[in-house]
mmCIF file of C-alpha atoms in Angstrom:
data_model
loop_
_atom_site.group_PDB
_atom_site.id
_atom_site.type_symbol
_atom_site.label_atom_id
_atom_site.label_comp_id
_atom_site.label_asym_id
_atom_site.label_seq_id
_atom_site.Cartn_x
_atom_site.Cartn_y
_atom_site.Cartn_z
ATOM 1 C CA MET O 256 -18.425 27.073 14.232
ATOM 2 C CA PHE O 257 -20.623 25.008 16.541
ATOM 3 C CA PHE O 258 -18.409 24.907 19.626
ATOM 4 C CA THR O 259 -17.023 28.463 19.831
ATOM 5 C CA SER O 260 -17.903 28.705 23.517
ATOM 6 C CA LEU O 261 -15.591 25.794 24.299
ATOM 7 C CA THR O 262 -12.574 28.062 23.821
ATOM 8 C CA GLU O 263 -13.471 29.790 27.074
ATOM 9 C CA TRP O 264 -11.578 28.599 30.163
ATOM 10 C CA THR O 265 -14.171 26.961 32.408
ATOM 11 C CA PRO O 266 -14.096 23.633 34.283
ATOM 12 C CA GLY O 267 -16.855 22.230 32.081
ATOM 13 C CA ASN O 268 -15.109 23.223 28.860
ATOM 14 C CA VAL O 269 -11.799 21.781 30.011
ATOM 15 C CA LEU O 270 -13.471 18.458 30.826
ATOM 16 C CA ILE O 271 -15.228 18.365 27.450
ATOM 17 C CA ARG O 272 -11.949 19.011 25.632
ATOM 18 C CA ILE O 273 -10.159 16.235 27.513
ATOM 19 C CA LEU O 274 -12.961 13.723 26.928
ATOM 20 C CA THR O 275 -13.190 14.708 23.256
ATOM 21 C CA ALA O 276 -9.472 14.057 22.782
ATOM 22 C CA LEU O 277 -9.777 10.695 24.528
ATOM 23 C CA VAL O 278 -12.780 9.595 22.443
ATOM 24 C CA LEU O 279 -11.432 10.756 19.077
ATOM 25 C CA GLY O 280 -7.969 9.291 19.659
ATOM 26 C CA GLY O 281 -9.529 6.037 20.828
ATOM 27 C CA ALA O 282 -11.781 5.880 17.761
ATOM 28 C CA ILE O 283 -8.824 6.221 15.400
ATOM 29 C CA GLY O 284 -6.844 3.674 17.402
ATOM 30 C CA ILE O 285 -9.688 1.145 17.414
ATOM 31 C CA ASP O 286 -9.990 1.463 13.642
ATOM 32 C CA ARG O 287 -6.261 0.740 13.273
ATOM 33 C CA GLY O 288 -6.390 -2.075 15.826
ATOM 34 C CA VAL O 289 -9.266 -3.862 14.080
ATOM 35 C CA LYS O 290 -7.040 -4.090 11.008
ATOM 36 C CA ARG O 291 -4.177 -5.373 13.187
ATOM 37 C CA ARG O 292 -2.102 -2.310 12.356
ATOM 38 C CA GLY O 293 0.320 -0.410 14.541
ATOM 39 C CA GLY O 294 -0.910 2.387 16.783
ATOM 40 C CA GLY O 295 -3.900 0.769 18.512
ATOM 41 C CA ALA O 296 -6.545 2.325 20.733
ATOM 42 C CA ARG O 297 -4.326 2.820 23.782
ATOM 43 C CA THR O 298 -1.462 4.371 21.805
ATOM 44 C CA ASP O 299 -3.571 6.768 19.751
ATOM 45 C CA ALA O 300 -5.782 7.716 22.718
ATOM 46 C CA ALA O 301 -2.706 8.423 24.856
ATOM 47 C CA VAL O 302 -1.098 10.547 22.111
ATOM 48 C CA CYS O 303 -4.289 12.520 21.532
ATOM 49 C CA LEU O 304 -4.886 13.004 25.264
ATOM 50 C CA GLY O 305 -1.276 14.028 25.851
ATOM 51 C CA ALA O 306 -1.431 16.600 23.063
ATOM 52 C CA ALA O 307 -4.672 17.970 24.525
ATOM 53 C CA ILE O 308 -3.177 18.480 27.984
ATOM 54 C CA VAL O 309 -0.176 20.221 26.433
ATOM 55 C CA MET O 310 -2.520 22.622 24.630
ATOM 56 C CA LEU O 311 -4.551 23.131 27.804
ATOM 57 C CA THR O 312 -1.377 23.808 29.775
ATOM 58 C CA ALA O 313 -0.247 26.359 27.200
ATOM 59 C CA GLN O 314 -3.585 28.171 27.409
ATOM 60 C CA TYR O 315 -3.532 28.001 31.212
ATOM 61 C CA MET O 316 -0.037 29.533 31.297
ATOM 62 C CA SER O 317 -1.095 32.312 28.920
ATOM 63 C CA LEU O 318 -4.033 33.126 31.198
ATOM 64 C CA LEU O 319 -1.950 32.936 34.363
ATOM 65 C CA PHE O 320 0.971 34.935 32.954
ATOM 66 C CA PRO O 321 -0.536 37.160 30.235
ATOM 67 C CA GLY O 322 1.915 38.564 27.714
ATOM 68 C CA THR O 323 4.802 36.350 28.844
ATOM 69 C CA VAL O 324 3.912 33.024 27.188
ATOM 70 C CA ASN O 325 4.007 32.097 23.500
ATOM 71 C CA LEU O 326 0.869 29.980 23.107
ATOM 72 C CA SER O 327 2.179 28.178 20.021
ATOM 73 C CA ARG O 328 5.540 27.141 21.455
ATOM 74 C CA MET O 329 4.474 24.035 23.385
ATOM 75 C CA PRO O 330 2.168 22.689 20.631
ATOM 76 C CA SER O 331 4.946 23.043 18.047
ATOM 77 C CA GLN O 332 7.166 20.838 20.197
ATOM 78 C CA VAL O 333 4.414 18.194 20.285
ATOM 79 C CA ILE O 334 4.141 18.168 16.489
ATOM 80 C CA SER O 335 7.877 17.614 16.055
ATOM 81 C CA GLY O 336 8.412 15.413 19.122
ATOM 82 C CA VAL O 337 5.673 12.877 18.402
ATOM 83 C CA GLY O 338 7.724 11.748 15.411
ATOM 84 C CA PHE O 339 9.694 9.295 17.555
ATOM 85 C CA LEU O 340 6.515 7.273 18.131
ATOM 86 C CA GLY O 341 5.779 7.238 14.424
ATOM 87 C CA ALA O 342 9.319 6.139 13.635
ATOM 88 C CA GLY O 343 8.909 3.209 15.998
ATOM 89 C CA SER O 344 5.925 1.919 14.021
ATOM 90 C CA ILE O 345 7.738 1.933 10.665
ATOM 91 C CA ILE O 346 9.259 -1.379 9.589
ATOM 92 C CA VAL O 347 11.474 -2.001 6.565
ATOM 93 C CA SER O 348 11.175 -5.605 5.392
ATOM 94 C CA ARG O 349 12.577 -6.891 2.125
ATOM 95 C CA ARG O 350 13.025 -3.259 1.126
ATOM 96 C CA GLN O 351 9.292 -2.762 1.597
ATOM 97 C CA ILE O 352 8.293 -0.003 3.988
ATOM 98 C CA LYS O 353 5.410 -0.825 6.304
ATOM 99 C CA GLY O 354 3.783 1.254 9.012
ATOM 100 C CA LEU O 355 3.734 4.668 7.314
ATOM 101 C CA THR O 356 -0.046 4.931 7.692
ATOM 102 C CA SER O 357 0.226 3.986 11.363
ATOM 103 C CA ALA O 358 2.918 6.618 11.854
ATOM 104 C CA ALA O 359 0.759 9.214 10.101
ATOM 105 C CA SER O 360 -2.261 8.287 12.255
ATOM 106 C CA ILE O 361 -0.193 8.784 15.417
ATOM 107 C CA TRP O 362 0.948 12.190 14.165
ATOM 108 C CA ILE O 363 -2.568 13.298 13.221
ATOM 109 C CA CYS O 364 -3.856 12.083 16.605
ATOM 110 C CA ALA O 365 -1.471 14.586 18.173
ATOM 111 C CA CYS O 366 -2.825 17.319 15.894
ATOM 112 C CA ILE O 367 -6.415 16.399 16.747
ATOM 113 C CA GLY O 368 -5.536 16.444 20.440
ATOM 114 C CA LEU O 369 -4.067 19.935 20.108
ATOM 115 C CA ALA O 370 -7.220 21.133 18.355
ATOM 116 C CA ALA O 371 -9.446 19.628 21.051
ATOM 117 C CA GLY O 372 -7.193 20.988 23.787
ATOM 118 C CA ILE O 373 -7.558 24.584 22.654
ATOM 119 C CA GLY O 374 -11.325 24.238 22.196
ATOM 120 C CA PHE O 375 -11.460 23.738 18.419
ATOM 121 C CA VAL O 376 -13.628 20.680 19.017
ATOM 122 C CA ASP O 377 -15.667 20.904 15.802
ATOM 123 C CA GLY O 378 -12.465 20.902 13.728
ATOM 124 C CA ALA O 379 -11.139 17.913 15.670
ATOM 125 C CA VAL O 380 -14.373 15.973 15.157
ATOM 126 C CA VAL O 381 -14.613 16.758 11.429
ATOM 127 C CA VAL O 382 -10.988 15.762 10.794
ATOM 128 C CA THR O 383 -11.467 12.508 12.723
ATOM 129 C CA VAL O 384 -14.563 11.579 10.710
ATOM 130 C CA ILE O 385 -12.875 12.435 7.394
ATOM 131 C CA LEU O 386 -9.763 10.485 8.404
ATOM 132 C CA LEU O 387 -11.741 7.349 9.321
ATOM 133 C CA VAL O 388 -13.787 7.507 6.117
ATOM 134 C CA GLY O 389 -10.643 8.085 4.057
ATOM 135 C CA LEU O 390 -8.802 5.160 5.655
ATOM 136 C CA HIS O 391 -11.604 2.845 4.496
ATOM 137 C CA LEU O 392 -12.378 4.310 1.064
ATOM 138 C CA LEU O 393 -8.893 5.103 -0.249
ATOM 139 C CA PRO O 394 -7.618 1.481 -0.172
ATOM 140 C CA ILE O 395 -10.611 0.413 -2.303
ATOM 141 C CA ILE O 396 -9.933 3.196 -4.812
ATOM 142 C CA GLU O 397 -6.196 2.423 -4.789
ATOM 143 C CA ASP O 398 -6.739 -1.267 -5.475
ATOM 144 C CA ARG O 399 -8.970 -0.566 -8.455
ATOM 145 C CA ILE O 400 -6.548 1.941 -9.938
ATOM 146 C CA TYR O 401 -3.496 -0.266 -9.313
ATOM 147 C CA GLN O 402 -5.184 -3.283 -10.872
ATOM 148 C CA ARG O 403 -5.869 -1.312 -14.044
ATOM 149 C CA SER O 404 -2.390 0.194 -14.172
ATOM 150 C CA GLY O 405 -0.676 -3.181 -14.632
ATOM 151 C CA TYR O 406 2.257 -2.232 -12.385
ATOM 152 C CA VAL O 407 3.504 -4.747 -9.843
ATOM 153 C CA ALA O 408 6.429 -4.742 -7.403
ATOM 154 C CA LEU O 409 8.312 -8.044 -7.289
ATOM 155 C CA TYR O 410 10.641 -9.614 -4.757
ATOM 156 C CA ILE O 411 12.508 -12.540 -6.307
ATOM 157 C CA GLU O 412 15.110 -14.930 -4.976
ATOM 158 C CA ALA O 413 17.264 -16.559 -7.664
ATOM 159 C CA GLU O 414 20.007 -19.182 -7.565
ATOM 160 C CA ASP O 415 22.573 -17.262 -9.622
ATOM 161 C CA SER O 416 23.249 -14.182 -11.723
ATOM 162 C CA LYS O 417 22.339 -15.996 -14.940
ATOM 163 C CA THR O 418 18.781 -16.451 -13.703
ATOM 164 C CA ALA O 419 18.577 -12.753 -12.797
ATOM 165 C CA ALA O 420 19.771 -11.742 -16.254
ATOM 166 C CA PHE O 421 17.432 -14.212 -17.974
ATOM 167 C CA LEU O 422 14.431 -12.913 -16.008
ATOM 168 C CA LEU O 423 15.151 -9.359 -17.112
ATOM 169 C CA HIS O 424 15.574 -10.473 -20.729
ATOM 170 C CA LYS O 425 12.335 -12.490 -20.692
ATOM 171 C CA MET O 426 10.231 -9.689 -19.253
ATOM 172 C CA LYS O 427 11.560 -7.269 -21.853
ATOM 173 C CA MET O 428 10.884 -9.753 -24.659
ATOM 174 C CA ASP O 429 7.334 -10.220 -23.332
ATOM 175 C CA GLY O 430 6.725 -6.501 -23.689
ATOM 176 C CA CYS O 431 6.844 -5.628 -19.987
ATOM 177 C CA LYS O 432 7.966 -2.153 -19.024
ATOM 178 C CA ILE O 433 10.773 -2.262 -16.447
ATOM 179 C CA ASP O 434 10.670 0.764 -14.159
ATOM 180 C CA MET O 435 13.175 -0.574 -11.634
ATOM 181 C CA TYR O 436 15.362 -3.677 -11.540
ATOM 182 C CA GLU O 437 17.962 -4.221 -8.833
ATOM 183 C CA VAL O 438 20.006 -7.316 -8.079
ATOM 184 C CA ASP O 439 21.751 -7.813 -4.736
ATOM 185 C CA LYS O 440 24.656 -10.221 -4.948
ATOM 186 C CA PRO O 441 25.169 -12.594 -2.013
ATOM 187 C CA GLY O 442 27.900 -11.603 0.404
ATOM 188 C CA THR O 443 29.045 -15.181 1.025
ATOM 189 C CA GLY O 444 28.784 -18.498 -0.777
ATOM 190 C CA GLY O 445 25.561 -20.460 -0.611
ATOM 191 C CA GLN O 446 23.285 -17.406 -0.433
ATOM 192 C CA THR O 447 20.768 -16.515 -3.114
ATOM 193 C CA PHE O 448 20.579 -13.524 -5.397
ATOM 194 C CA THR O 449 17.847 -11.063 -4.400
ATOM 195 C CA ILE O 450 15.982 -9.181 -7.113
ATOM 196 C CA MET O 451 13.711 -6.181 -6.560
ATOM 197 C CA ALA O 452 11.746 -5.077 -9.606
ATOM 198 C CA THR O 453 8.868 -2.772 -10.486
ATOM 199 C CA VAL O 454 7.283 -3.989 -13.694
ATOM 200 C CA ARG O 455 4.316 -3.031 -15.827
ATOM 201 C CA ILE O 456 2.769 -6.180 -17.255
ATOM 202 C CA THR O 457 1.140 -5.857 -20.653
ATOM 203 C CA ARG O 458 -2.655 -5.963 -20.806
ATOM 204 C CA LYS O 459 -2.618 -9.095 -22.973
ATOM 205 C CA GLU O 460 -1.111 -11.047 -20.062
ATOM 206 C CA ASN O 461 -3.095 -12.180 -17.050
ATOM 207 C CA ARG O 462 -1.134 -10.894 -14.057
ATOM 208 C CA GLU O 463 -1.504 -13.977 -11.843
ATOM 209 C CA ASP O 464 -0.774 -16.399 -14.667
ATOM 210 C CA TYR O 465 2.248 -14.434 -15.780
ATOM 211 C CA LEU O 466 3.733 -14.205 -12.281
ATOM 212 C CA ASN O 467 3.126 -17.921 -11.793
ATOM 213 C CA GLN O 468 4.947 -18.553 -15.061
ATOM 214 C CA LEU O 469 7.937 -16.520 -13.878
ATOM 215 C CA SER O 470 8.008 -18.297 -10.503
ATOM 216 C CA GLN O 471 8.263 -21.695 -12.216
ATOM 217 C CA MET O 472 11.324 -20.771 -14.265
ATOM 218 C CA ASP O 473 14.532 -22.693 -13.651
ATOM 219 C CA GLY O 474 16.711 -20.961 -11.076
ATOM 220 C CA VAL O 475 13.866 -19.016 -9.450
ATOM 221 C CA ILE O 476 13.570 -20.029 -5.810
ATOM 222 C CA SER O 477 10.694 -17.740 -4.836
ATOM 223 C CA LEU O 478 8.698 -14.853 -6.290
ATOM 224 C CA ASP O 479 6.408 -12.573 -4.309
ATOM 225 C CA SER O 480 4.412 -9.539 -5.409
ATOM 226 C CA LEU O 481 4.558 -6.695 -2.887
#
């Protein structure tokens, strides 16, 4: 590896590790912030820097009290404890889960900080670069694959149960494959029926035209693809 000497405990190495954690965490956070996602530059940089100082403290304790400190104990607590930050970035809206990528980026920032803190700087840098490239390339690949698959997740608000039943019947008659179809009945009068469905639209149908056709049916108040 390129930075083997950084594992040695010297003032210069310690400073390099701390700065590396700050820069790498900030880079990941800036990438998330540009996309207006959770876990911006300050959050990710702080998590990465905090993990680095924990790893540095563990190494310092092992050097100061040789044979009495388990070097992996403090880092393991960081890995499990940082989960509360990730949980705070996850939002469930209309039964759609958002923020999982932000939560994962916070967690991996902690891992990168631990690597930088112990002197495994080359590993921390490589993982950061791969992560940033993956965060940009994978959505493009996903979109292309999902478009070809024909599957779409729908959130529908309907006036009554008859509309919900008719929607299901129509999609089946049109040759759509229904993977999931759930109807939530209103708790009190005046509320709408909520429908969550995962549907595979046949290739002969244009997706946008077909969804627009469903949204214009009698009894359908709104239809959104998730």
